[in-house]
mmCIF file of C-alpha atoms in Angstrom:
data_model
loop_
_atom_site.group_PDB
_atom_site.id
_atom_site.type_symbol
_atom_site.label_atom_id
_atom_site.label_comp_id
_atom_site.label_asym_id
_atom_site.label_seq_id
_atom_site.Cartn_x
_atom_site.Cartn_y
_atom_site.Cartn_z
ATOM 1 C CA VAL Z 140 6.617 -15.300 -5.460
ATOM 2 C CA THR Z 141 7.554 -14.343 -8.982
ATOM 3 C CA ASP Z 142 6.701 -10.771 -9.751
ATOM 4 C CA VAL Z 143 6.129 -9.204 -13.138
ATOM 5 C CA LEU Z 144 7.004 -5.744 -14.350
ATOM 6 C CA VAL Z 145 4.318 -4.550 -16.730
ATOM 7 C CA GLY Z 146 5.294 -3.010 -20.052
ATOM 8 C CA HIS Z 147 4.086 -2.873 -23.636
ATOM 9 C CA ASP Z 148 5.487 -4.382 -26.800
ATOM 10 C CA GLY Z 149 5.733 -2.486 -30.066
ATOM 11 C CA ALA Z 150 2.355 -3.809 -31.288
ATOM 12 C CA GLY Z 151 0.455 -2.291 -28.355
ATOM 13 C CA ARG Z 152 0.032 -5.637 -26.605
ATOM 14 C CA THR Z 153 0.857 -5.941 -22.958
ATOM 15 C CA ALA Z 154 4.161 -7.696 -22.447
ATOM 16 C CA SER Z 155 5.768 -8.819 -19.228
ATOM 17 C CA ARG Z 156 9.133 -9.817 -17.905
ATOM 18 C CA PRO Z 157 9.880 -11.580 -14.624
ATOM 19 C CA ALA Z 158 11.249 -9.509 -11.766
ATOM 20 C CA THR Z 159 11.615 -10.147 -8.067
ATOM 21 C CA PHE Z 160 11.516 -6.525 -6.969
ATOM 22 C CA VAL Z 161 10.289 -3.378 -8.663
ATOM 23 C CA PRO Z 162 11.808 -0.370 -6.894
ATOM 24 C CA VAL Z 163 10.323 3.022 -7.692
ATOM 25 C CA ARG Z 164 12.551 5.959 -6.725
ATOM 26 C CA MET Z 165 10.784 8.575 -4.579
ATOM 27 C CA GLY Z 166 13.280 11.393 -3.941
ATOM 28 C CA SER Z 167 14.539 10.324 -0.515
ATOM 29 C CA GLY Z 168 14.038 6.590 -1.002
ATOM 30 C CA GLU Z 169 12.275 3.850 -2.917
ATOM 31 C CA LEU Z 170 8.917 2.118 -2.766
ATOM 32 C CA ALA Z 171 8.917 -1.673 -3.036
ATOM 33 C CA ILE Z 172 6.305 -2.831 -5.537
ATOM 34 C CA GLU Z 173 5.092 -6.238 -6.745
ATOM 35 C CA VAL Z 174 3.176 -6.532 -9.994
ATOM 36 C CA ALA Z 175 1.538 -9.589 -11.507
ATOM 37 C CA GLU Z 176 -0.035 -9.042 -14.905
ATOM 38 C CA ARG Z 177 -3.246 -10.537 -16.202
ATOM 39 C CA GLY Z 178 -6.023 -8.013 -16.942
ATOM 40 C CA HIS Z 179 -7.575 -4.857 -15.522
ATOM 41 C CA PRO Z 180 -5.181 -3.277 -12.973
ATOM 42 C CA VAL Z 181 -5.986 -3.329 -9.256
ATOM 43 C CA LEU Z 182 -3.864 -1.570 -6.626
ATOM 44 C CA LEU Z 183 -3.971 -3.012 -3.089
ATOM 45 C CA ILE Z 184 -3.053 -0.530 -0.334
ATOM 46 C CA HIS Z 185 -2.194 -1.949 3.091
ATOM 47 C CA GLY Z 186 -2.945 -0.366 6.449
ATOM 48 C CA TRP Z 187 -0.594 0.922 9.093
ATOM 49 C CA GLY Z 188 1.689 -1.523 10.867
ATOM 50 C CA VAL Z 189 1.698 -4.086 8.041
ATOM 51 C CA ASP Z 190 3.152 -4.236 4.542
ATOM 52 C CA ARG Z 191 2.293 -5.545 1.085
ATOM 53 C CA ARG Z 192 2.671 -9.149 2.276
ATOM 54 C CA MET Z 193 -0.671 -8.867 4.086
ATOM 55 C CA TRP Z 194 -2.320 -9.045 0.663
ATOM 56 C CA ALA Z 195 -0.720 -12.393 -0.309
ATOM 57 C CA PRO Z 196 -3.977 -14.440 -0.225
ATOM 58 C CA GLN Z 197 -5.990 -11.795 -2.071
ATOM 59 C CA ALA Z 198 -3.200 -11.066 -4.564
ATOM 60 C CA SER Z 199 -2.877 -14.762 -5.332
ATOM 61 C CA ALA Z 200 -6.588 -14.948 -6.175
ATOM 62 C CA PHE Z 201 -6.716 -11.599 -8.016
ATOM 63 C CA ARG Z 202 -3.716 -12.479 -10.197
ATOM 64 C CA ARG Z 203 -5.860 -14.995 -12.059
ATOM 65 C CA GLN Z 204 -7.886 -12.162 -13.635
ATOM 66 C CA PHE Z 205 -6.283 -8.817 -12.811
ATOM 67 C CA THR Z 206 -2.993 -7.027 -13.051
ATOM 68 C CA THR Z 207 -2.386 -6.951 -9.306
ATOM 69 C CA ILE Z 208 -0.164 -4.286 -7.790
ATOM 70 C CA THR Z 209 0.899 -4.327 -4.160
ATOM 71 C CA TYR Z 210 3.433 -1.998 -2.608
ATOM 72 C CA ASP Z 211 4.987 -1.135 0.706
ATOM 73 C CA ARG Z 212 3.826 2.327 1.679
ATOM 74 C CA ARG Z 213 6.420 4.814 2.875
ATOM 75 C CA GLY Z 214 8.038 3.696 6.116
ATOM 76 C CA SER Z 215 6.757 0.125 5.704
ATOM 77 C CA GLY Z 216 8.220 -3.204 4.674
ATOM 78 C CA GLN Z 217 11.000 -2.974 2.108
ATOM 79 C CA SER Z 218 10.287 0.625 1.104
ATOM 80 C CA SER Z 219 13.127 2.931 2.065
ATOM 81 C CA ALA Z 220 11.165 6.161 1.519
ATOM 82 C CA PRO Z 221 10.457 7.702 4.928
ATOM 83 C CA ALA Z 222 6.857 7.800 6.150
ATOM 84 C CA ASP Z 223 5.079 10.963 5.024
ATOM 85 C CA HIS Z 224 1.294 10.956 4.704
ATOM 86 C CA ALA Z 225 1.405 14.189 2.688
ATOM 87 C CA LEU Z 226 3.171 12.404 -0.198
ATOM 88 C CA GLU Z 227 1.052 9.259 -0.510
ATOM 89 C CA LEU Z 228 -1.200 10.490 -3.324
ATOM 90 C CA GLU Z 229 1.860 11.487 -5.326
ATOM 91 C CA ASP Z 230 3.314 8.035 -4.588
ATOM 92 C CA ILE Z 231 0.293 6.413 -6.244
ATOM 93 C CA ASP Z 232 0.629 8.762 -9.223
ATOM 94 C CA THR Z 233 4.290 7.770 -9.532
ATOM 95 C CA ILE Z 234 3.465 4.055 -9.340
ATOM 96 C CA LEU Z 235 0.779 4.340 -12.019
ATOM 97 C CA ASP Z 236 3.003 6.483 -14.225
ATOM 98 C CA GLU Z 237 5.934 4.088 -13.803
ATOM 99 C CA LEU Z 238 3.694 1.194 -14.842
ATOM 100 C CA LYS Z 239 2.152 3.295 -17.647
ATOM 101 C CA LEU Z 240 -1.361 2.918 -16.252
ATOM 102 C CA LYS Z 241 -3.970 5.612 -16.831
ATOM 103 C CA ALA Z 242 -6.393 4.319 -14.202
ATOM 104 C CA VAL Z 243 -6.687 1.546 -11.649
ATOM 105 C CA GLY Z 244 -9.189 -0.058 -9.321
ATOM 106 C CA ILE Z 245 -8.128 0.397 -5.702
ATOM 107 C CA VAL Z 246 -8.639 -1.818 -2.657
ATOM 108 C CA GLY Z 247 -7.647 -0.184 0.628
ATOM 109 C CA MET Z 248 -7.572 -1.524 4.168
ATOM 110 C CA SER Z 249 -7.611 0.671 7.304
ATOM 111 C CA GLN Z 250 -5.218 3.611 6.809
ATOM 112 C CA GLY Z 251 -4.641 2.313 3.276
ATOM 113 C CA GLY Z 252 -8.382 2.782 2.772
ATOM 114 C CA ARG Z 253 -8.050 6.371 3.926
ATOM 115 C CA VAL Z 254 -5.309 6.891 1.334
ATOM 116 C CA ALA Z 255 -7.515 5.205 -1.297
ATOM 117 C CA MET Z 256 -10.467 7.493 -0.483
ATOM 118 C CA ARG Z 257 -8.286 10.604 -0.646
ATOM 119 C CA TYR Z 258 -6.853 9.464 -3.962
ATOM 120 C CA ALA Z 259 -10.293 8.742 -5.452
ATOM 121 C CA ILE Z 260 -11.571 12.171 -4.379
ATOM 122 C CA ALA Z 261 -8.488 14.030 -5.618
ATOM 123 C CA ARG Z 262 -8.011 12.081 -8.871
ATOM 124 C CA PRO Z 263 -11.328 10.508 -9.890
ATOM 125 C CA SER Z 264 -10.253 10.018 -13.513
ATOM 126 C CA ARG Z 265 -7.469 7.655 -12.391
ATOM 127 C CA VAL Z 266 -9.784 5.404 -10.310
ATOM 128 C CA THR Z 267 -12.029 2.818 -11.956
ATOM 129 C CA GLY Z 268 -13.388 1.340 -8.735
ATOM 130 C CA LEU Z 269 -12.925 1.564 -4.993
ATOM 131 C CA VAL Z 270 -13.225 -1.120 -2.287
ATOM 132 C CA LEU Z 271 -12.638 -0.151 1.349
ATOM 133 C CA GLN Z 272 -12.319 -2.204 4.511
ATOM 134 C CA GLY Z 273 -12.173 -0.528 7.936
ATOM 135 C CA ALA Z 274 -11.161 2.805 6.471
ATOM 136 C CA PRO Z 275 -11.330 5.731 8.907
ATOM 137 C CA LEU Z 276 -13.085 8.821 7.657
ATOM 138 C CA ASP Z 277 -11.345 12.180 7.626
ATOM 139 C CA ASP Z 278 -12.691 15.015 9.747
ATOM 140 C CA THR Z 279 -14.506 12.809 12.255
ATOM 141 C CA PRO Z 280 -14.120 13.507 15.960
ATOM 142 C CA ALA Z 281 -11.367 11.544 17.657
ATOM 143 C CA PRO Z 282 -12.596 9.310 20.511
ATOM 144 C CA LEU Z 283 -9.389 9.909 22.490
ATOM 145 C CA ALA Z 284 -7.380 12.876 23.616
ATOM 146 C CA ALA Z 285 -4.784 13.842 20.994
ATOM 147 C CA ASP Z 286 -1.838 12.568 23.056
ATOM 148 C CA ALA Z 287 -3.506 9.173 23.620
ATOM 149 C CA SER Z 288 -3.918 8.614 19.871
ATOM 150 C CA VAL Z 289 -0.202 8.930 19.128
ATOM 151 C CA LEU Z 290 1.296 5.598 18.170
ATOM 152 C CA PRO Z 291 4.989 4.795 18.736
ATOM 153 C CA ILE Z 292 5.549 4.417 14.997
ATOM 154 C CA ALA Z 293 9.328 3.950 15.132
ATOM 155 C CA ARG Z 294 9.038 1.216 17.787
ATOM 156 C CA LEU Z 295 6.223 -0.627 16.012
ATOM 157 C CA THR Z 296 7.975 -0.387 12.642
ATOM 158 C CA ASP Z 297 11.129 -1.831 14.193
ATOM 159 C CA LEU Z 298 9.181 -4.762 15.652
ATOM 160 C CA LEU Z 299 7.524 -5.371 12.284
ATOM 161 C CA ARG Z 300 10.789 -5.262 10.361
ATOM 162 C CA ARG Z 301 12.411 -7.689 12.824
ATOM 163 C CA GLY Z 302 9.471 -10.068 12.388
ATOM 164 C CA ASP Z 303 8.594 -9.858 16.096
ATOM 165 C CA ARG Z 304 4.863 -10.467 15.668
ATOM 166 C CA ALA Z 305 4.366 -11.297 19.356
ATOM 167 C CA GLY Z 306 6.076 -8.066 20.413
ATOM 168 C CA LEU Z 307 4.014 -6.073 17.907
ATOM 169 C CA VAL Z 308 0.746 -7.599 19.128
ATOM 170 C CA ARG Z 309 1.762 -7.007 22.758
ATOM 171 C CA GLU Z 310 2.725 -3.379 22.092
ATOM 172 C CA LEU Z 311 -0.457 -2.651 20.155
ATOM 173 C CA SER Z 312 -2.732 -4.404 22.651
ATOM 174 C CA GLN Z 313 -1.414 -2.177 25.447
ATOM 175 C CA HIS Z 314 -2.059 1.063 23.530
ATOM 176 C CA PRO Z 315 -5.062 3.236 24.588
ATOM 177 C CA LEU Z 316 -6.488 3.047 21.051
ATOM 178 C CA MET Z 317 -7.286 -0.613 21.679
ATOM 179 C CA ASN Z 318 -9.644 0.408 24.478
ATOM 180 C CA ALA Z 319 -11.461 3.097 22.501
#
């Protein structure tokens, strides 16, 4: 995949230059970002346990008409910034600022949808549209006891980074959340 870093030329036109990786520094690490430029910007936010690669089919289609931005959330994929849900809205601000974007449409899946909803509520002027798939709502009662809803994040992240899909599926399928 050839990625594009979005910029502007002196005449106010959008210009682009090829890049294979767009790291954005986030204090204690970096976020890995892919950008393909075409038109109106759309940010795709992945769920927990996956990374920006999950959007490959959608990004391929979107890139025909949209500036498509995918990134590995903190603690995921190639991002070296440690997981911290409290910083995810600021991460989006940093991404948009780095790419010099005032506003963006957002597509969020699962926990990425939760982040997208929080961002849209907190910063409505920076969101031009919102599409959610399987996004959990905040402040809804948990179906499980608190200790049963804890996921072994470090273990699952390690399996994902090693590419052990079978191990990840096995580990997740045995978790109490799968029986809720």
